GROMACS .gro file of C-alpha atoms in nm:
model
  362
    1MET     CA    1   0.383  -1.578  -1.447
    2SER     CA    2   0.726  -1.525  -1.299
    3ASP     CA    3   0.988  -1.749  -1.140
    4ALA     CA    4   1.081  -1.474  -0.894
    5PRO     CA    5   1.019  -1.503  -0.519
    6ASP     CA    6   0.678  -1.435  -0.365
    7ASP     CA    7   0.618  -1.071  -0.275
    8ALA     CA    8   0.385  -1.095   0.026
    9ASP     CA    9   0.664  -0.988   0.265
   10ARG     CA   10   0.752  -0.619   0.239
   11SER     CA   11   1.029  -0.627   0.502
   12VAL     CA   12   1.359  -0.467   0.400
   13THR     CA   13   1.697  -0.630   0.458
   14VAL     CA   14   1.997  -0.399   0.493
   15ALA     CA   15   2.322  -0.542   0.359
   16ASP     CA   16   2.600  -0.561   0.619
   17ARG     CA   17   2.360  -0.448   0.890
   18GLU     CA   18   2.570  -0.625   1.150
   19GLY     CA   19   2.857  -0.392   1.063
   20HIS     CA   20   2.664  -0.107   1.222
   21ALA     CA   21   2.565  -0.300   1.534
   22GLY     CA   22   2.672  -0.132   1.855
   23ASP     CA   23   2.646   0.222   1.715
   24PRO     CA   24   2.303   0.347   1.831
   25VAL     CA   25   2.310   0.651   1.604
   26ARG     CA   26   2.373   0.447   1.291
   27GLU     CA   27   2.118   0.189   1.406
   28LEU     CA   28   1.857   0.463   1.441
   29ALA     CA   29   1.941   0.609   1.100
   30LEU     CA   30   1.903   0.268   0.936
   31ASP     CA   31   1.580   0.200   1.122
   32CYS     CA   32   1.438   0.530   0.993
   33VAL     CA   33   1.540   0.445   0.637
   34VAL     CA   34   1.395   0.095   0.658
   35ALA     CA   35   1.068   0.224   0.804
   36GLY     CA   36   1.037   0.474   0.520
   37ILE     CA   37   1.098   0.214   0.250
   38GLU     CA   38   0.855  -0.033   0.402
   39ALA     CA   39   0.586   0.235   0.442
   40ALA     CA   40   0.598   0.314   0.069
   41HIS     CA   41   0.614  -0.050  -0.043
   42PRO     CA   42   0.323  -0.152  -0.268
   43ALA     CA   43   0.237  -0.445  -0.040
   44GLY     CA   44   0.128  -0.197   0.226
   45VAL     CA   45   0.004   0.103   0.031
   46VAL     CA   46  -0.241  -0.099  -0.180
   47ASP     CA   47  -0.416  -0.218   0.135
   48ASP     CA   48  -0.419   0.137   0.271
   49ALA     CA   49  -0.547   0.305  -0.045
   50LEU     CA   50  -0.795   0.051  -0.184
   51ALA     CA   51  -1.094  -0.111  -0.017
   52LEU     CA   52  -1.282  -0.410  -0.157
   53ASP     CA   53  -1.633  -0.500  -0.038
   54GLY     CA   54  -1.759  -0.790  -0.244
   55ASP     CA   55  -1.714  -0.668  -0.601
   56ARG     CA   56  -1.716  -0.300  -0.505
   57LEU     CA   57  -1.371  -0.139  -0.522
   58THR     CA   58  -1.342   0.196  -0.344
   59VAL     CA   59  -1.046   0.432  -0.379
   60ALA     CA   60  -1.027   0.762  -0.191
   61GLY     CA   61  -0.845   1.071  -0.312
   62VAL     CA   62  -0.872   0.998  -0.684
   63GLU     CA   63  -0.781   1.292  -0.907
   64ASP     CA   64  -0.992   1.336  -1.217
   65ALA     CA   65  -0.743   1.358  -1.503
   66ASN     CA   66  -0.936   1.635  -1.678
   67THR     CA   67  -1.028   1.853  -1.379
   68ALA     CA   68  -0.736   1.781  -1.141
   69HIS     CA   69  -0.984   1.763  -0.852
   70ASP     CA   70  -0.844   1.511  -0.606
   71ASP     CA   71  -1.103   1.502  -0.330
   72ALA     CA   72  -1.324   1.238  -0.488
   73THR     CA   73  -1.383   0.887  -0.363
   74ALA     CA   74  -1.416   0.667  -0.669
   75ALA     CA   75  -1.615   0.344  -0.659
   76TYR     CA   76  -1.597   0.071  -0.921
   77ASP     CA   77  -1.844  -0.217  -0.949
   78LEU     CA   78  -1.603  -0.477  -1.080
   79ALA     CA   79  -1.884  -0.719  -1.163
   80ALA     CA   80  -2.026  -0.464  -1.407
   81TYR     CA   81  -1.715  -0.470  -1.626
   82ASP     CA   82  -1.650  -0.726  -1.896
   83ARG     CA   83  -1.283  -0.735  -1.799
   84VAL     CA   84  -1.048  -0.586  -1.543
   85LEU     CA   85  -0.704  -0.539  -1.697
   86VAL     CA   86  -0.386  -0.444  -1.509
   87VAL     CA   87  -0.102  -0.265  -1.690
   88GLY     CA   88   0.194  -0.059  -1.580
   89ALA     CA   89   0.565   0.001  -1.552
   90GLY     CA   90   0.833   0.097  -1.304
   91ASN     CA   91   1.099  -0.038  -1.072
   92ALA     CA   92   0.830  -0.150  -0.828
   93ALA     CA   93   0.563  -0.241  -1.085
   94GLY     CA   94   0.601  -0.614  -1.024
   95HIS     CA   95   0.552  -0.569  -0.650
   96PHE     CA   96   0.259  -0.337  -0.726
   97ALA     CA   97   0.095  -0.594  -0.952
   98ALA     CA   98   0.141  -0.869  -0.694
   99ALA     CA   99  -0.024  -0.653  -0.427
  100VAL     CA  100  -0.320  -0.571  -0.653
  101GLU     CA  101  -0.353  -0.941  -0.739
  102ARG     CA  102  -0.372  -1.030  -0.371
  103LEU     CA  103  -0.658  -0.783  -0.329
  104LEU     CA  104  -0.857  -0.849  -0.646
  105GLY     CA  105  -0.766  -1.211  -0.720
  106GLY     CA  106  -0.972  -1.372  -0.995
  107ARG     CA  107  -1.149  -1.048  -1.075
  108ILE     CA  108  -0.843  -0.962  -1.286
  109ALA     CA  109  -0.881  -1.100  -1.639
  110GLU     CA  110  -0.520  -1.043  -1.741
  111GLY     CA  111  -0.243  -0.788  -1.725
  112ALA     CA  112   0.111  -0.688  -1.816
  113VAL     CA  113   0.366  -0.471  -1.638
  114VAL     CA  114   0.729  -0.390  -1.721
  115THR     CA  115   0.993  -0.391  -1.447
  116ASP     CA  116   1.358  -0.463  -1.373
  117ASP     CA  117   1.265  -0.624  -1.039
  118PRO     CA  118   1.037  -0.922  -1.115
  119VAL     CA  119   0.821  -1.100  -0.858
  120GLU     CA  120   0.585  -1.396  -0.870
  121THR     CA  121   0.235  -1.330  -1.006
  122GLU     CA  122  -0.056  -1.539  -1.131
  123ARG     CA  123  -0.266  -1.324  -1.363
  124VAL     CA  124  -0.046  -1.027  -1.449
  125ALA     CA  125   0.250  -1.093  -1.678
  126VAL     CA  126   0.564  -0.941  -1.530
  127LEU     CA  127   0.773  -0.844  -1.832
  128PRO     CA  128   1.145  -0.761  -1.838
  129GLY     CA  129   1.284  -0.415  -1.896
  130ASP     CA  130   1.598  -0.218  -1.819
  131HIS     CA  131   1.665   0.097  -1.618
  132PRO     CA  132   1.795   0.365  -1.650
  133THR     CA  133   1.880   0.295  -2.016
  134PRO     CA  134   1.598   0.138  -2.222
  135SER     CA  135   1.667  -0.191  -2.402
  136GLU     CA  136   1.519  -0.376  -2.700
  137THR     CA  137   1.373  -0.624  -2.454
  138GLY     CA  138   1.206  -0.341  -2.267
  139VAL     CA  139   1.070  -0.192  -2.588
  140GLU     CA  140   0.904  -0.522  -2.676
  141SER     CA  141   0.760  -0.543  -2.324
  142ALA     CA  142   0.629  -0.187  -2.344
  143ARG     CA  143   0.464  -0.262  -2.676
  144ARG     CA  144   0.287  -0.559  -2.515
  145VAL     CA  145   0.159  -0.329  -2.242
  146ARG     CA  146   0.032  -0.081  -2.498
  147ALA     CA  147  -0.130  -0.354  -2.708
  148LEU     CA  148  -0.319  -0.492  -2.408
  149THR     CA  149  -0.428  -0.141  -2.311
  150ALA     CA  150  -0.546  -0.065  -2.664
  151ASP     CA  151  -0.747  -0.388  -2.662
  152ALA     CA  152  -0.964  -0.255  -2.378
  153GLY     CA  153  -1.324  -0.180  -2.472
  154ALA     CA  154  -1.591   0.055  -2.341
  155ASP     CA  155  -1.705  -0.204  -2.086
  156ASP     CA  156  -1.359  -0.276  -1.945
  157LEU     CA  157  -1.166  -0.129  -1.652
  158VAL     CA  158  -0.793  -0.069  -1.694
  159ILE     CA  159  -0.591  -0.037  -1.373
  160GLY     CA  160  -0.261   0.135  -1.446
  161LEU     CA  161   0.028   0.090  -1.201
  162LEU     CA  162   0.308   0.347  -1.222
  163THR     CA  163   0.623   0.387  -1.015
  164GLY     CA  164   0.965   0.546  -1.039
  165GLY     CA  165   1.168   0.417  -1.331
  166GLY     CA  166   0.860   0.399  -1.551
  167SER     CA  167   0.999   0.645  -1.803
  168ALA     CA  168   1.284   0.413  -1.901
  169LEU     CA  169   1.094   0.088  -1.853
  170LEU     CA  170   0.787   0.193  -2.053
  171ALA     CA  171   0.995   0.267  -2.361
  172ALA     CA  172   0.774   0.238  -2.667
  173PRO     CA  173   0.920   0.475  -2.928
  174ALA     CA  174   0.681   0.660  -3.155
  175ASP     CA  175   0.657   0.573  -3.524
  176GLY     CA  176   0.981   0.650  -3.703
  177ILE     CA  177   1.188   0.663  -3.383
  178GLY     CA  178   1.432   0.382  -3.309
  179LEU     CA  179   1.559   0.274  -2.969
  180ASP     CA  180   1.907   0.407  -3.047
  181ASP     CA  181   1.751   0.744  -3.133
  182LEU     CA  182   1.575   0.745  -2.798
  183ARG     CA  183   1.884   0.639  -2.606
  184GLU     CA  184   2.110   0.897  -2.769
  185THR     CA  185   1.862   1.177  -2.707
  186THR     CA  186   1.799   1.079  -2.345
  187GLU     CA  187   2.169   1.046  -2.265
  188ALA     CA  188   2.242   1.385  -2.421
  189LEU     CA  189   1.962   1.547  -2.222
  190LEU     CA  190   2.081   1.390  -1.895
  191ALA     CA  191   2.432   1.520  -1.960
  192SER     CA  192   2.309   1.866  -2.057
  193GLY     CA  193   2.180   1.971  -1.716
  194ALA     CA  194   1.816   1.982  -1.826
  195THR     CA  195   1.558   1.936  -1.549
  196ILE     CA  196   1.342   1.625  -1.530
  197ASP     CA  197   1.042   1.827  -1.649
  198GLU     CA  198   1.239   1.945  -1.952
  199ILE     CA  199   1.366   1.595  -2.028
  200ASN     CA  200   1.012   1.460  -2.003
  201ALA     CA  201   0.883   1.728  -2.241
  202VAL     CA  202   1.111   1.580  -2.507
  203ARG     CA  203   1.060   1.213  -2.419
  204LYS     CA  204   0.681   1.245  -2.422
  205HIS     CA  205   0.691   1.362  -2.782
  206LEU     CA  206   0.907   1.069  -2.891
  207SER     CA  207   0.686   0.803  -2.732
  208ALA     CA  208   0.380   0.599  -2.820
  209VAL     CA  209   0.270   0.581  -2.453
  210LYS     CA  210   0.404   0.876  -2.254
  211GLY     CA  211   0.233   1.212  -2.213
  212GLY     CA  212  -0.120   1.071  -2.192
  213ARG     CA  213  -0.087   0.848  -2.496
  214LEU     CA  214  -0.149   0.530  -2.294
  215ALA     CA  215  -0.478   0.683  -2.175
  216ARG     CA  216  -0.561   0.763  -2.537
  217ALA     CA  217  -0.493   0.398  -2.626
  218ALA     CA  218  -0.723   0.281  -2.345
  219ALA     CA  219  -1.018   0.501  -2.441
  220PRO     CA  220  -1.311   0.454  -2.416
  221ALA     CA  221  -1.244   0.216  -2.124
  222ASP     CA  222  -1.253   0.341  -1.766
  223VAL     CA  223  -0.903   0.384  -1.625
  224LEU     CA  224  -0.786   0.388  -1.263
  225GLY     CA  225  -0.426   0.497  -1.233
  226LEU     CA  226  -0.238   0.415  -0.913
  227ALA     CA  227   0.103   0.577  -0.874
  228ILE     CA  228   0.392   0.563  -0.631
  229SER     CA  229   0.563   0.897  -0.674
  230ASP     CA  230   0.937   0.950  -0.690
  231VAL     CA  231   0.915   1.305  -0.823
  232THR     CA  232   0.913   1.644  -0.654
  233GLY     CA  233   0.558   1.769  -0.612
  234ASP     CA  234   0.396   1.432  -0.693
  235ASP     CA  235   0.257   1.552  -1.026
  236PRO     CA  236   0.098   1.254  -1.208
  237ALA     CA  237   0.202   1.412  -1.538
  238VAL     CA  238   0.567   1.370  -1.436
  239ILE     CA  239   0.561   1.023  -1.275
  240ALA     CA  240   0.678   0.776  -1.544
  241SER     CA  241   0.637   1.065  -1.789
  242GLY     CA  242   0.260   1.075  -1.735
  243PRO     CA  243   0.121   0.797  -1.957
  244LEU     CA  244  -0.227   0.841  -1.805
  245SER     CA  245  -0.222   1.219  -1.755
  246PRO     CA  246  -0.278   1.526  -1.973
  247ASP     CA  247   0.042   1.673  -2.113
  248PRO     CA  248   0.081   2.051  -2.083
  249THR     CA  249   0.383   2.053  -2.315
  250THR     CA  250   0.401   2.065  -2.694
  251TYR     CA  251   0.636   1.974  -2.976
  252ALA     CA  252   0.745   2.339  -2.976
  253ASP     CA  253   0.833   2.308  -2.606
  254ALA     CA  254   1.040   1.998  -2.679
  255ASN     CA  255   1.233   2.180  -2.950
  256ALA     CA  256   1.286   2.474  -2.715
  257VAL     CA  257   1.447   2.246  -2.455
  258LEU     CA  258   1.689   2.106  -2.711
  259ASP     CA  259   1.777   2.456  -2.830
  260ARG     CA  260   1.818   2.587  -2.474
  261TYR     CA  261   2.078   2.326  -2.386
  262GLY     CA  262   2.237   2.294  -2.729
  263VAL     CA  263   2.147   1.926  -2.757
  264ASP     CA  264   2.205   1.767  -3.096
  265THR     CA  265   1.964   1.485  -3.178
  266PRO     CA  266   1.952   1.207  -3.439
  267ASP     CA  267   1.789   1.297  -3.770
  268ALA     CA  268   1.478   1.090  -3.692
  269VAL     CA  269   1.421   1.282  -3.368
  270THR     CA  270   1.474   1.620  -3.532
  271ALA     CA  271   1.236   1.528  -3.813
  272ARG     CA  272   0.959   1.408  -3.581
  273LEU     CA  273   0.975   1.712  -3.354
  274ASP     CA  274   0.980   1.949  -3.650
  275ARG     CA  275   0.683   1.771  -3.810
  276GLY     CA  276   0.498   1.783  -3.481
  277ALA     CA  277   0.565   2.154  -3.436
  278ALA     CA  278   0.430   2.206  -3.789
  279GLY     CA  279   0.108   2.024  -3.700
  280GLU     CA  280   0.183   1.721  -3.916
  281VAL     CA  281   0.193   1.478  -3.619
  282ALA     CA  282  -0.077   1.455  -3.353
  283GLU     CA  283   0.002   1.634  -3.027
  284THR     CA  284   0.002   1.459  -2.693
  285PRO     CA  285  -0.347   1.489  -2.539
  286GLU     CA  286  -0.399   1.791  -2.313
  287THR     CA  287  -0.650   1.867  -2.039
  288GLY     CA  288  -1.002   1.842  -2.176
  289ASP     CA  289  -0.916   1.576  -2.432
  290PRO     CA  290  -1.187   1.304  -2.452
  291ALA     CA  291  -0.913   1.047  -2.387
  292PHE     CA  292  -0.933   1.140  -2.018
  293ASP     CA  293  -1.311   1.130  -1.977
  294GLY     CA  294  -1.301   0.806  -1.778
  295VAL     CA  295  -0.956   0.843  -1.622
  296GLY     CA  296  -0.880   0.891  -1.252
  297VAL     CA  297  -0.538   0.882  -1.084
  298ARG     CA  298  -0.448   0.829  -0.717
  299ILE     CA  299  -0.102   0.884  -0.568
  300VAL     CA  300  -0.084   0.598  -0.319
  301ALA     CA  301   0.263   0.674  -0.180
  302SER     CA  302   0.530   0.941  -0.206
  303ALA     CA  303   0.836   1.080  -0.031
  304ARG     CA  304   0.603   1.221   0.234
  305THR     CA  305   0.478   0.867   0.307
  306ALA     CA  306   0.832   0.752   0.380
  307LEU     CA  307   0.919   1.061   0.583
  308ASN     CA  308   0.615   1.025   0.805
  309ALA     CA  309   0.711   0.666   0.886
  310ALA     CA  310   1.071   0.762   0.959
  311ARG     CA  311   0.954   1.046   1.180
  312GLU     CA  312   0.744   0.806   1.388
  313VAL     CA  313   1.046   0.580   1.445
  314ALA     CA  314   1.262   0.871   1.558
  315ALA     CA  315   0.996   1.004   1.794
  316ALA     CA  316   0.943   0.659   1.946
  317ARG     CA  317   1.316   0.646   2.031
  318GLY     CA  318   1.296   0.976   2.220
  319TYR     CA  319   1.435   1.202   1.948
  320ASP     CA  320   1.278   1.524   1.819
  321PRO     CA  321   1.224   1.459   1.444
  322LEU     CA  322   1.232   1.750   1.201
  323VAL     CA  323   1.137   1.710   0.835
  324LEU     CA  324   1.347   1.961   0.643
  325SER     CA  325   1.179   1.892   0.309
  326SER     CA  326   1.015   1.629   0.093
  327ARG     CA  327   1.128   1.821  -0.215
  328VAL     CA  328   1.507   1.810  -0.209
  329ARG     CA  329   1.655   1.842  -0.557
  330GLY     CA  330   1.997   1.778  -0.703
  331GLU     CA  331   2.277   1.532  -0.635
  332ALA     CA  332   2.264   1.354  -0.299
  333ARG     CA  333   2.630   1.434  -0.229
  334GLU     CA  334   2.558   1.805  -0.267
  335ALA     CA  335   2.237   1.795  -0.062
  336ALA     CA  336   2.432   1.616   0.212
  337LYS     CA  337   2.655   1.920   0.260
  338THR     CA  338   2.356   2.140   0.340
  339HIS     CA  339   2.211   1.876   0.570
  340ALA     CA  340   2.541   1.851   0.757
  341ALA     CA  341   2.546   2.229   0.798
  342VAL     CA  342   2.195   2.226   0.944
  343ALA     CA  343   2.295   1.947   1.182
  344GLU     CA  344   2.597   2.149   1.296
  345GLU     CA  345   2.370   2.447   1.362
  346CYS     CA  346   2.137   2.229   1.568
  347ARG     CA  347   2.426   2.103   1.776
  348ALA     CA  348   2.586   2.445   1.825
  349ALA     CA  349   2.280   2.667   1.869
  350GLY     CA  350   1.977   2.442   1.903
  351ASP     CA  351   1.832   2.590   1.588
  352PRO     CA  352   1.605   2.494   1.411
  353VAL     CA  353   1.571   2.209   1.661
  354ALA     CA  354   1.765   2.118   1.973
  355PRO     CA  355   1.933   1.780   2.024
  356PRO     CA  356   1.856   1.499   2.057
  357ALA     CA  357   1.703   1.535   1.714
  358VAL     CA  358   1.674   1.357   1.382
  359LEU     CA  359   1.678   1.558   1.059
  360LEU     CA  360   1.481   1.401   0.775
  361SER     CA  361   1.440   1.483   0.408
  362ALA     CA  362   1.377   1.320   0.073
   0.00000   0.00000   0.00000
């Protein structure tokens, strides 16, 4: 359903790689980066996280959306469902859909995902969207995803694929909110210094799909969410603004964020949030809501996945790898200053690790 290249190969090509040839340190750094990217690529993580035996799909480490218990191994008899539908959004959603197609094949009835990086698929429609600023094209694509999800019945299984970039790509504004309203509010929040959690608290309450509303649309179907995390802490409620997860925030919280940072919003946004805070608009579903009775979510890859792969490469080359953190926040240029200081300390005093060493973080 796409004219894009086939996605079976997850190898990463580094532009101008030859320009770094002959410098073993730069070569090692690039090899670590490439290993990390490839380790978290959907083509590999789907095979690692999902097992198919006949029509029995098994997924380990699934977190129940209502209890947050993540030690369960979920099994799905695909032959027992009327339909298996695949939906989703994110920068890697097309690759994700292609990987799931390769595993499940004709067991998938149909699907739709929104991405800005299309790949070739057969059963799942790969729809266009834009990132980081939502577009009218993306809104139409997101509405198609929601419509397919809402069409699911009690005897269907919905597989939701979520990756980084899903917040912008799954842009289906709530009733009364226009795309320009959403853009203006998001841009103001990004410029204000608000955290991603605070931004999401607002965006979830301006959306028809975020903050658990896609799960509500899918009910009473069973839902298996598979997510590649790009957020600190790997909270499913934060990845792509949590379309399949309970939302702990409220309209009042959203208003509090805007007040805290002095963000002015379009009249339509102000009106919706005020109506929601007054109880005139339905809240996003929270933990315990029946919308999540059949919902399970599995984080199939994260920053830790990439770091572990990079660490293995460094160790194999004879270096002592040290993971500083998988939870680095802030601008990369600022984080780099701290990393350089740690590297200088290693070189001067052998602390926290003596050379030859590789410092890793994400």
